[in-house]
XYZ file of C-alpha atoms in Angstrom:
718
model
C -8.971 5.171 -39.113
C -8.609 1.949 -37.174
C -10.578 2.080 -33.991
C -10.411 -1.683 -33.190
C -7.478 -1.195 -30.687
C -8.778 -3.166 -27.930
C -8.890 -6.960 -27.512
C -12.558 -8.185 -27.919
C -12.821 -10.116 -24.605
C -11.199 -10.911 -21.312
C -11.459 -14.112 -18.969
C -12.424 -14.016 -15.296
C -8.894 -15.248 -14.446
C -7.180 -12.478 -16.424
C -9.310 -9.786 -14.452
C -8.444 -11.641 -11.180
C -4.800 -10.603 -11.658
C -5.532 -7.091 -12.447
C -5.173 -4.083 -9.999
C -8.393 -3.168 -8.047
C -10.139 -0.064 -9.647
C -11.152 2.845 -7.367
C -13.236 5.814 -7.568
C -10.956 8.760 -6.708
C -13.312 11.533 -6.692
C -15.767 13.074 -4.149
C -18.742 10.807 -2.919
C -21.811 12.730 -1.763
C -24.430 10.551 -0.083
C -27.931 12.252 -0.510
C -30.673 11.302 1.981
C -33.146 14.162 1.420
C -34.784 16.515 -1.249
C -32.515 19.487 -0.134
C -29.477 17.437 -0.923
C -31.043 16.375 -4.235
C -31.815 19.927 -5.156
C -28.044 20.745 -4.584
C -27.032 17.830 -6.611
C -29.431 18.911 -9.591
C -27.912 22.423 -9.718
C -24.545 20.894 -10.364
C -25.471 18.236 -12.516
C -27.578 20.300 -15.008
C -24.410 22.253 -15.878
C -22.635 19.103 -16.927
C -22.636 17.884 -20.763
C -22.325 14.210 -19.779
C -22.616 12.101 -16.757
C -22.456 8.297 -15.726
C -25.668 6.718 -14.488
C -26.409 3.586 -12.503
C -28.749 2.315 -9.946
C -28.662 -0.497 -7.000
C -31.546 -2.213 -5.780
C -31.980 -4.341 -2.442
C -31.557 -8.000 -3.490
C -34.505 -10.494 -3.388
C -33.776 -14.123 -3.140
C -37.606 -15.196 -3.379
C -38.585 -16.204 -6.989
C -40.282 -13.482 -8.810
C -39.924 -10.841 -6.142
C -38.635 -7.315 -7.009
C -37.836 -4.109 -5.177
C -37.846 -0.713 -6.185
C -34.509 1.200 -6.786
C -32.906 2.043 -3.702
C -29.938 4.127 -4.954
C -29.617 6.361 -7.958
C -25.874 6.969 -8.934
C -25.124 10.343 -10.984
C -21.362 10.799 -11.516
C -18.822 13.042 -13.223
C -15.232 12.280 -13.280
C -14.494 13.904 -10.056
C -17.860 13.778 -8.172
C -20.627 11.104 -7.613
C -24.008 11.857 -5.984
C -25.464 8.805 -4.339
C -29.174 9.573 -4.273
C -30.921 7.538 -1.615
C -34.286 7.024 -2.909
C -35.326 4.468 -0.529
C -34.863 7.300 2.057
C -36.495 10.138 0.045
C -39.327 8.150 -1.198
C -40.394 9.314 -4.977
C -37.791 10.585 -7.346
C -37.167 14.447 -6.485
C -38.659 16.771 -9.071
C -35.098 18.311 -9.414
C -33.553 14.901 -10.235
C -36.335 14.370 -12.557
C -35.148 17.450 -14.587
C -31.592 16.008 -14.768
C -32.988 12.615 -16.061
C -35.336 14.186 -18.512
C -32.620 16.803 -19.654
C -31.911 17.019 -23.518
C -28.617 18.933 -22.680
C -27.274 16.576 -20.184
C -26.092 13.195 -21.861
C -26.450 10.091 -19.464
C -24.273 7.091 -19.981
C -25.144 3.648 -18.569
C -24.958 -0.021 -19.399
C -28.089 -2.290 -19.560
C -30.109 0.925 -19.348
C -33.342 -1.149 -19.598
C -32.639 -2.641 -16.315
C -31.963 0.851 -14.716
C -35.107 2.214 -16.435
C -37.163 -0.692 -15.100
C -36.016 -0.218 -11.652
C -36.690 3.416 -11.415
C -40.282 2.843 -12.999
C -40.955 0.416 -10.148
C -40.645 3.251 -7.754
C -42.126 6.043 -9.877
C -42.967 6.731 -13.616
C -40.149 8.689 -15.114
C -38.577 9.357 -18.637
C -34.816 9.416 -19.525
C -33.875 11.549 -22.473
C -30.412 11.742 -24.114
C -28.952 8.458 -23.089
C -26.139 6.343 -24.552
C -26.166 2.510 -24.185
C -22.530 1.413 -23.998
C -23.655 -2.181 -24.930
C -24.683 -0.638 -28.190
C -21.420 1.566 -28.453
C -18.868 -1.137 -27.716
C -19.097 -3.483 -30.590
C -18.181 -0.610 -33.029
C -14.585 -0.758 -31.327
C -14.440 -4.506 -31.542
C -15.357 -5.206 -27.867
C -17.724 -8.082 -27.719
C -17.806 -8.650 -23.880
C -20.942 -6.678 -22.752
C -20.652 -6.635 -18.724
C -19.118 -3.353 -17.302
C -16.304 -5.185 -15.249
C -15.073 -6.781 -18.292
C -15.260 -3.547 -20.582
C -13.510 -1.570 -17.927
C -10.892 -4.410 -17.543
C -10.328 -4.515 -21.324
C -9.959 -0.658 -21.641
C -8.446 0.441 -18.525
C -6.622 -2.554 -17.033
C -8.253 -2.543 -13.771
C -10.553 -4.819 -11.887
C -13.955 -3.740 -10.565
C -14.826 -5.704 -7.411
C -18.407 -6.995 -7.356
C -18.541 -7.940 -3.718
C -20.997 -5.338 -2.615
C -23.626 -6.068 -5.416
C -25.802 -8.183 -3.316
C -25.866 -6.170 -0.102
C -28.480 -4.380 1.403
C -28.845 -0.939 -0.317
C -31.828 0.126 1.933
C -29.685 -0.159 5.141
C -29.956 2.674 7.754
C -26.433 3.741 6.713
C -24.257 2.755 3.664
C -20.862 1.490 4.512
C -17.788 3.150 3.004
C -17.377 -0.249 0.807
C -21.082 0.366 -0.446
C -20.470 3.875 -1.271
C -17.119 3.189 -3.105
C -18.541 0.315 -5.109
C -21.746 2.381 -6.128
C -19.811 5.443 -7.245
C -17.287 3.360 -9.203
C -20.189 1.813 -11.215
C -21.391 5.090 -12.312
C -17.996 6.602 -12.815
C -16.939 3.597 -14.828
C -19.789 4.119 -17.540
C -18.697 7.554 -18.070
C -15.100 6.743 -18.270
C -15.517 4.032 -20.868
C -17.681 6.323 -22.939
C -15.305 9.259 -22.789
C -12.489 6.847 -23.749
C -14.291 5.316 -26.684
C -15.475 8.848 -27.798
C -11.706 9.989 -27.988
C -10.588 6.937 -29.728
C -13.210 7.611 -32.441
C -11.676 11.094 -32.786
C -8.186 9.706 -33.265
C -7.074 10.610 -29.801
C -4.488 8.284 -28.257
C -5.779 6.658 -25.028
C -2.745 7.828 -22.824
C -3.321 11.256 -24.191
C -6.913 11.371 -23.342
C -8.026 14.323 -20.990
C -9.685 12.054 -18.490
C -6.684 9.757 -18.339
C -4.333 12.545 -17.624
C -6.935 13.825 -15.042
C -6.772 10.647 -13.227
C -2.848 10.481 -13.241
C -2.826 13.976 -11.919
C -5.363 12.894 -9.107
C -3.156 10.140 -8.091
C -0.070 12.331 -7.859
C -2.221 14.660 -5.662
C -3.237 11.675 -3.515
C 0.388 10.675 -2.954
C 1.331 14.251 -2.263
C -1.399 14.196 0.421
C 0.065 10.948 1.966
C 3.521 12.348 1.925
C 2.243 15.440 3.971
C 0.469 13.113 6.528
C 3.667 11.165 6.947
C 5.588 14.449 7.286
C 3.469 15.387 10.201
C 3.862 12.073 11.901
C 7.470 12.070 11.586
C 7.401 15.561 13.243
C 5.811 13.892 15.813
C 2.763 16.421 15.940
C 0.453 13.799 17.257
C -2.877 14.779 18.819
C -3.684 12.982 22.066
C -6.111 13.352 25.147
C -3.262 14.330 27.323
C -0.797 16.230 24.958
C 1.820 16.785 27.746
C 1.872 13.277 28.676
C 2.119 12.096 25.101
C 5.070 14.541 24.550
C 6.858 13.404 27.704
C 6.542 9.719 26.521
C 7.794 10.580 23.063
C 10.842 12.294 24.696
C 11.483 9.129 26.659
C 11.520 7.096 23.359
C 13.992 9.550 21.991
C 16.446 9.242 24.911
C 16.131 5.448 24.943
C 16.998 5.592 21.457
C 20.078 7.796 21.894
C 21.225 5.569 24.728
C 21.501 2.465 22.238
C 24.765 3.728 20.495
C 24.800 7.444 21.161
C 23.146 8.196 17.791
C 20.186 10.537 17.738
C 16.793 9.430 16.382
C 16.320 10.622 12.783
C 12.636 9.536 12.152
C 9.449 8.383 14.176
C 6.601 7.008 12.619
C 3.270 6.210 14.385
C 2.168 2.691 13.422
C -1.611 1.892 12.879
C -3.313 0.895 16.260
C -5.569 -1.970 16.465
C -7.843 -2.756 19.484
C -5.819 -1.693 22.419
C -4.577 1.832 23.633
C -0.874 0.952 23.450
C 1.027 3.011 20.931
C 3.784 1.810 18.677
C 6.222 3.904 16.736
C 8.772 2.804 14.271
C 12.174 4.457 15.315
C 15.053 4.849 12.868
C 18.377 6.489 12.760
C 22.113 5.417 12.515
C 21.572 3.013 15.499
C 19.188 1.065 13.178
C 15.422 0.585 13.107
C 13.424 -0.554 16.193
C 9.926 -0.374 17.510
C 9.252 2.084 20.375
C 6.209 1.143 22.695
C 4.170 3.300 24.960
C 2.095 1.245 27.295
C -0.934 1.769 29.165
C 0.144 -0.183 32.400
C 3.382 -0.784 33.863
C 2.032 -4.104 35.139
C 0.942 -5.102 31.522
C 4.624 -4.216 30.439
C 6.121 -6.452 32.825
C 4.146 -9.340 31.803
C 5.376 -8.636 28.218
C 8.908 -8.336 29.391
C 8.768 -11.726 31.476
C 6.940 -13.845 28.713
C 9.300 -12.709 25.799
C 12.264 -13.445 27.964
C 10.849 -16.965 28.527
C 10.087 -17.305 24.730
C 13.540 -16.347 23.914
C 15.109 -19.057 26.171
C 12.876 -21.447 24.590
C 14.289 -20.345 21.019
C 10.724 -19.054 20.103
C 11.012 -16.013 17.663
C 9.492 -12.861 19.203
C 10.403 -9.342 19.789
C 13.434 -8.703 22.042
C 13.288 -5.893 24.419
C 16.587 -3.662 24.209
C 15.603 -0.589 26.374
C 13.319 0.240 29.129
C 12.658 3.621 30.603
C 13.130 4.166 34.240
C 9.161 4.452 34.988
C 8.954 1.059 32.949
C 6.150 2.712 31.048
C 8.052 3.029 27.620
C 10.401 0.604 25.921
C 12.262 -0.232 22.708
C 11.961 -3.684 21.217
C 13.391 -5.285 17.996
C 11.505 -4.521 14.694
C 10.164 -7.655 13.051
C 8.992 -5.753 9.843
C 5.694 -4.841 8.340
C 4.358 -8.286 7.143
C 1.970 -9.881 9.378
C 0.623 -13.320 8.705
C -2.832 -11.764 7.640
C -0.766 -9.673 5.137
C 1.044 -12.844 3.839
C -2.115 -14.549 3.222
C -4.316 -11.694 2.115
C -4.781 -12.985 -1.439
C -6.567 -16.175 -0.141
C -8.515 -14.042 2.344
C -9.563 -11.955 -0.422
C -10.436 -14.804 -2.906
C -11.720 -17.278 -0.372
C -9.258 -19.896 -1.735
C -5.821 -20.255 -0.448
C -2.660 -21.257 -2.402
C -0.462 -24.092 -1.250
C 2.135 -21.684 -0.056
C -0.283 -19.798 1.977
C -1.602 -22.975 3.441
C 2.026 -24.201 4.324
C 2.545 -20.809 6.144
C -0.614 -21.152 8.133
C 0.120 -24.841 9.025
C 3.689 -23.973 9.915
C 2.327 -21.236 12.353
C -0.128 -23.253 14.270
C 2.406 -26.071 14.447
C 4.438 -23.662 16.666
C 1.541 -22.975 18.991
C 1.958 -26.294 21.095
C 5.491 -25.133 21.530
C 4.613 -21.759 22.924
C 1.778 -23.227 25.160
C 3.926 -26.177 26.895
C 7.410 -24.861 26.866
C 6.625 -21.462 28.097
C 4.411 -23.279 30.846
C 7.325 -25.174 32.101
C 8.951 -22.357 33.965
C 7.030 -19.063 33.598
C 6.139 -17.270 36.807
C 2.493 -16.873 36.278
C 2.314 -14.103 38.979
C 3.758 -11.898 36.662
C 0.800 -12.190 34.104
C -1.588 -9.293 33.349
C -4.158 -8.869 34.576
C -4.432 -12.238 36.089
C -2.393 -15.325 36.463
C -4.985 -17.745 35.235
C -8.047 -17.463 33.122
C -10.613 -18.144 35.623
C -14.445 -18.752 35.725
C -14.673 -15.212 36.953
C -12.675 -13.832 33.967
C -14.963 -15.750 31.704
C -18.086 -14.276 33.307
C -16.551 -10.788 32.814
C -16.095 -11.480 29.150
C -19.847 -12.753 28.973
C -21.002 -9.613 30.855
C -19.007 -7.623 28.311
C -20.797 -9.494 25.580
C -24.221 -8.435 27.155
C -23.280 -4.877 28.068
C -21.317 -3.799 25.000
C -22.929 -6.083 22.225
C -26.347 -7.300 23.055
C -27.579 -4.107 24.582
C -26.448 -2.102 21.468
C -27.374 -4.370 18.675
C -30.565 -3.384 16.984
C -33.632 -5.548 17.185
C -32.275 -7.933 19.846
C -34.352 -8.955 22.961
C -33.513 -11.411 25.498
C -34.712 -12.684 28.966
C -32.249 -11.204 31.331
C -32.681 -13.981 34.006
C -32.496 -16.907 31.578
C -29.484 -15.629 29.844
C -27.800 -14.998 33.291
C -28.603 -18.614 34.016
C -26.961 -19.759 30.853
C -23.942 -17.519 31.546
C -23.450 -19.417 34.868
C -23.811 -22.752 33.305
C -21.155 -21.917 30.536
C -18.693 -21.004 33.367
C -19.362 -24.192 35.214
C -18.764 -26.206 32.027
C -15.576 -24.223 31.405
C -14.136 -25.106 34.878
C -14.619 -28.908 33.973
C -12.059 -28.565 31.161
C -9.239 -27.825 33.421
C -6.661 -30.524 33.064
C -4.048 -31.819 30.562
C -4.913 -29.453 27.783
C -4.117 -26.379 30.001
C -0.791 -24.339 29.564
C 0.193 -21.042 28.583
C -2.758 -19.421 26.824
C -1.557 -16.862 24.406
C -5.009 -15.325 24.728
C -5.028 -13.537 21.501
C -3.576 -15.849 19.020
C -4.497 -14.359 15.639
C -2.775 -13.667 12.147
C -2.472 -9.990 12.897
C -0.399 -10.800 15.832
C 2.025 -13.045 14.018
C 4.801 -11.464 11.903
C 6.649 -13.140 9.056
C 10.513 -13.281 8.941
C 10.976 -14.893 5.537
C 8.713 -18.163 5.943
C 9.199 -18.311 9.879
C 6.351 -16.974 12.163
C 7.409 -14.401 14.864
C 5.068 -13.849 17.599
C 3.870 -10.536 19.222
C 1.186 -8.852 21.537
C 1.120 -11.792 24.027
C 1.104 -9.457 27.138
C -2.300 -10.721 27.866
C -1.141 -14.384 28.195
C -1.763 -16.537 31.423
C -2.515 -20.139 32.512
C -5.436 -21.521 30.822
C -7.050 -23.668 28.272
C -4.799 -24.172 25.188
C -7.696 -24.734 22.930
C -9.025 -21.338 23.276
C -5.802 -20.244 21.283
C -6.795 -22.754 18.448
C -10.220 -21.228 18.306
C -8.813 -17.766 18.100
C -6.709 -18.720 15.156
C -8.797 -21.031 13.147
C -12.054 -19.207 13.552
C -11.006 -15.495 13.525
C -13.615 -13.578 11.567
C -11.260 -11.366 9.348
C -9.278 -14.439 7.937
C -12.685 -16.292 7.205
C -10.809 -19.669 6.595
C -12.887 -22.203 4.473
C -14.084 -25.229 6.297
C -11.463 -27.758 4.673
C -8.575 -25.292 5.666
C -9.982 -25.194 9.290
C -9.673 -28.939 9.448
C -6.175 -28.887 7.942
C -4.987 -26.391 10.687
C -6.780 -28.335 13.521
C -5.245 -31.618 12.245
C -1.849 -29.858 12.291
C -2.274 -28.452 15.750
C -3.322 -32.047 16.875
C -0.424 -33.755 15.555
C 2.056 -31.387 17.310
C 0.012 -31.668 20.601
C 0.940 -35.074 20.908
C 4.619 -34.311 21.221
C 3.500 -32.728 24.630
C 0.517 -34.748 26.138
C -1.402 -37.871 25.692
C -4.021 -36.948 23.291
C -7.651 -38.165 23.146
C -8.637 -36.734 19.823
C -12.383 -37.106 20.255
C -12.072 -35.184 23.535
C -9.846 -32.515 22.137
C -12.291 -31.875 19.200
C -15.401 -31.690 21.676
C -13.526 -29.283 23.816
C -12.432 -27.309 21.028
C -16.002 -26.714 19.657
C -16.661 -25.457 23.163
C -13.909 -23.066 23.249
C -14.622 -21.819 19.753
C -18.216 -20.838 21.014
C -16.588 -19.028 24.070
C -14.064 -17.400 21.944
C -16.647 -16.088 19.482
C -18.787 -14.669 22.278
C -15.749 -12.873 23.673
C -14.847 -11.611 20.367
C -18.457 -10.044 19.891
C -18.017 -8.432 23.228
C -14.646 -7.030 22.091
C -16.182 -5.963 18.689
C -19.123 -4.343 20.651
C -16.833 -2.329 23.013
C -14.525 -1.263 20.190
C -17.226 -0.694 17.411
C -20.596 0.287 19.054
C -19.172 2.073 21.907
C -15.899 3.517 20.623
C -16.822 3.900 16.837
C -13.927 2.133 15.280
C -14.956 1.109 11.800
C -12.527 -1.918 11.403
C -14.468 -3.697 14.377
C -17.906 -2.965 13.105
C -17.159 -4.373 9.731
C -16.086 -7.602 11.192
C -19.288 -8.059 13.224
C -21.242 -9.794 10.229
C -18.453 -12.386 9.668
C -18.214 -13.308 13.412
C -21.955 -13.679 13.625
C -21.764 -16.126 10.573
C -19.123 -18.042 12.353
C -20.851 -18.403 15.586
C -24.255 -19.448 14.203
C -23.483 -23.439 13.731
C -22.113 -23.360 17.206
C -25.127 -21.572 18.781
C -27.267 -24.190 17.061
C -25.169 -26.943 18.521
C -25.381 -25.659 22.166
C -28.813 -24.202 22.102
C -30.301 -27.171 24.319
C -27.434 -26.730 26.809
C -27.655 -23.029 26.841
C -31.219 -22.255 25.409
C -31.552 -18.637 25.764
C -27.937 -17.679 24.809
C -28.161 -20.084 21.963
C -31.397 -18.694 20.796
C -30.211 -15.103 20.862
C -27.034 -15.914 18.898
C -29.145 -17.887 16.187
C -31.614 -15.270 15.761
C -28.931 -12.463 14.961
C -28.069 -14.118 11.811
C -30.464 -15.703 9.280
C -29.582 -18.960 7.172
C -28.187 -17.673 3.839
C -29.902 -20.124 1.912
C -33.321 -22.227 1.843
C -32.013 -25.798 2.401
C -35.550 -27.234 2.689
C -36.118 -28.215 -1.156
C -32.885 -29.501 -2.090
C -31.768 -33.264 -1.797
C -28.146 -34.051 -2.795
C -27.215 -37.489 -3.835
C -23.705 -38.636 -3.566
C -22.328 -41.980 -4.847
C -19.142 -43.822 -5.229
C -18.737 -46.332 -8.075
C -16.328 -48.432 -10.300
C -15.998 -47.075 -13.950
C -15.672 -50.808 -14.946
C -19.200 -51.047 -14.090
C -20.443 -48.012 -15.618
C -21.433 -44.502 -14.539
C -24.450 -44.172 -12.360
C -27.711 -42.925 -13.855
C -29.432 -39.943 -12.494
C -32.926 -41.330 -11.806
C -34.380 -37.890 -10.424
C -35.004 -36.635 -14.012
C -33.001 -33.717 -13.301
C -29.847 -34.764 -15.454
C -27.661 -32.472 -13.542
C -24.474 -32.929 -11.602
C -20.985 -34.046 -11.561
C -18.895 -37.023 -12.082
C -15.447 -36.922 -10.683
C -12.544 -39.387 -11.757
C -10.355 -40.286 -8.738
C -8.113 -42.271 -10.697
C -5.322 -39.760 -10.896
C -4.930 -40.148 -7.043
C -2.428 -42.275 -5.503
C -4.388 -45.881 -5.027
C -4.169 -47.844 -1.988
C -5.506 -50.865 -3.492
C -2.044 -51.441 -5.115
C -0.799 -52.374 -1.669
C -1.777 -55.983 -0.198
C -2.580 -54.530 3.470
C -5.244 -52.486 1.771
C -6.784 -54.775 -0.708
C -9.431 -56.013 1.570
C -10.346 -52.682 2.916
C -12.369 -49.794 1.753
C -12.075 -45.904 2.003
C -14.108 -46.038 5.239
C -11.625 -48.031 7.144
C -9.156 -45.776 9.141
C -5.855 -47.222 7.816
C -6.851 -46.366 4.129
C -8.089 -43.028 5.483
C -4.559 -42.481 7.164
C -2.743 -43.653 3.905
C -4.648 -41.323 1.623
C -4.389 -38.175 3.979
C -0.741 -38.734 4.679
C -0.112 -38.861 0.907
C -2.047 -35.686 0.518
C -3.233 -36.031 -3.302
C -6.750 -36.852 -2.181
C -6.990 -33.654 0.104
C -5.918 -31.413 -2.842
C -8.268 -33.009 -5.007
C -11.184 -32.742 -2.590
C -10.339 -28.879 -2.189
C -11.113 -28.294 -5.687
C -14.303 -30.572 -5.461
C -15.450 -28.599 -2.315
C -15.212 -25.299 -3.928
C -17.119 -26.490 -7.031
C -20.000 -28.368 -4.876
C -20.284 -25.406 -2.629
C -21.001 -22.900 -5.434
C -23.324 -25.290 -7.084
C -25.277 -26.254 -3.816
C -25.566 -22.622 -2.804
C -26.964 -21.680 -6.363
C -29.585 -24.608 -6.211
C -30.739 -23.604 -2.973
C -31.069 -20.067 -3.991
C -33.232 -21.038 -6.886
C -35.301 -23.717 -5.082
C -33.950 -26.647 -7.108
C -34.778 -29.911 -5.784
C -32.105 -32.604 -6.937
C -28.311 -32.480 -7.531
C -25.987 -35.469 -7.876
C -22.092 -35.861 -7.367
C -20.452 -39.156 -8.388
C -16.996 -40.223 -7.581
C -15.409 -43.179 -9.672
C -12.120 -45.005 -9.409
C -10.969 -48.395 -10.736
C -12.821 -50.564 -8.268
C -15.050 -48.299 -6.423
C -13.586 -49.262 -3.148
C -10.797 -46.937 -1.924
C -10.593 -43.313 -3.465
C -14.092 -42.979 -4.833
C -15.440 -44.275 -1.387
C -13.392 -41.972 0.750
C -14.128 -39.013 -1.595
C -17.949 -39.476 -1.587
C -18.128 -40.124 2.203
C -16.370 -36.771 2.803
C -18.389 -34.713 0.400
C -21.628 -36.197 1.743
C -20.405 -35.165 5.336
C -19.144 -31.758 4.231
C -22.393 -30.743 2.596
C -24.543 -31.860 5.518
C -22.483 -30.213 7.997
C -22.284 -27.014 6.027
C -25.636 -26.561 4.609
C -27.842 -28.957 6.338
C -29.375 -30.259 3.297
C -30.732 -33.716 2.902
C -27.913 -35.975 1.585
C -28.484 -39.437 0.099
C -25.039 -41.308 0.240
C -24.470 -44.622 -1.740
C -21.254 -46.573 -2.146
C -22.582 -48.636 -5.118
C -20.032 -51.541 -5.256
C -19.754 -51.916 -1.436
C -23.656 -52.089 -1.040
C -23.679 -49.317 1.535
C -26.219 -46.472 1.810
C -26.491 -43.623 4.283
C -28.883 -40.775 4.720
C -28.076 -37.440 6.183
C -31.345 -35.749 7.011
C -32.413 -32.097 6.743
C -31.241 -30.155 9.593
C -33.880 -27.848 10.903
C -32.561 -24.740 12.280
């Protein structure tokens, strides 16, 4: 019998293209001995279970933590036993681990056993090590993720591996990750065992069971949709809700005299407005139930103004007599965030995704300055202008809804109030030519894609204000998490289009933009606190860590100006890495004169060949200049090849620098060579040195060898 039916190995690139694996059973988090006893009663009735452990990561060399979480799984139920909460391993769970009748399946069991032993001496009996089993079937890859991908054609995400497993409460993502690992070991074992018995993979009981479970999930979804379509929607004021739904039905009927056939409640975000997809013979539209007539009126006026200037946005087609409900055109389901979701997930955006994002932000100055020409700002809600008072309200929301609910945060109330007042004074000083129509919430989720063209929604909070606030909202939004290089491209694209409307001082624009990024991030944290801490909405709670990471460098930048506010924000997040030991050497050179030697003794690093990039040195006007001159930089950047080249360099360099900082290494070298060491290599080396210094604060020693130029970027103390 041939049991070598699987390919022996699989690459990371192949895994990346696979669908994401999920544990589809029940996850039971156990925080005490009573829960552990119940788990043990069930597990002792099983013939075989999957086992895995999770431990809080330690980034100090030689440090180790005891196991925090023990996962024990069947195909449809996984117990996550939080040993960090319980303390010792409960006696009932020891019986499961020691049982000769319950087979335990794991991968790299030595690590799991060692982790358990650090908490308490225990013994595991009747265990199966998958790394010893898999080679019999021709599988040479030994990691769980690769084995699972080879056998089941699905990808196990490892994003939660280094999260805090001793956190007061596990997130849903942590629960799913931990359960899947234990379930995966069991699934692999059962599959390989059945193959050994001659059972076809597609006919295996656990494969069939998974397919049946998927069908059951689909049936549950259909039942939920049916309830929504029947409009059985629970609200705080059921009578008012039903009345508003009837208004939408009547508005739809008035379109063409055709009755509404289907109504689907769309997923809500932060506001209390409700959106429904209405469909029938008259077509498909979006029905909206607003919270405020004044807010609706602002939407109607702004959308009419946008339409006049040929800016793509929803068109209002029917409005109820009380002006609270209305029907607008349907722009589809694909938001800009959805359109670039692969880039968001991977942290690396493809050229088509970058093109869509740049196209979108290039529309922003049109909205800001064309709408500003003739909009009656008195219709705006809640105010005609974004004033110091409005900003102070945002700062107080940040204090009341975020700071006062964020664990472990203390602050000097008088000092932070003084900082708030100083922020508002500095804000008032920005009023001038870069003010116009402020969208207020210009983010990827508020932009819908019509083919490759962006359409704009949710602008009802717009008013007269600083246009750079919108740039900050878009480029630094927490959920999108754009890499630094992409942020630069988006800002550059905006500035280019801004020049069509006002006389631009680029240095002034960039300085003001940093200030508005700082303001916007504080406002966002206040909103996340309101929706997350006070209203308990998970989506906003999950976005807080990234928002704090985003605000940290700006808190450091403004800490002298706003000492208490900057200190509080800085202390909310700790640096991810220790940058104190690493020195990075960056060099440009000419290949004609040889590759530079590494005198540190480390012998590590990279040499990049820039000669594939379009060469400015071929043109007379650039022959006497270098990659530090503005005209050469402009040539290279407008051509674009050097930017694509550096995108790949940055990704590689960032990963290497982060790894070296984690491991406490002291030296790393990056060299860029071209024909003469004058244009392309100089540009590349300069930009990488600035990038690493800005992003990581490490000591960088830059040398343009053929130009005789050196520059030191000192360690940035935080």
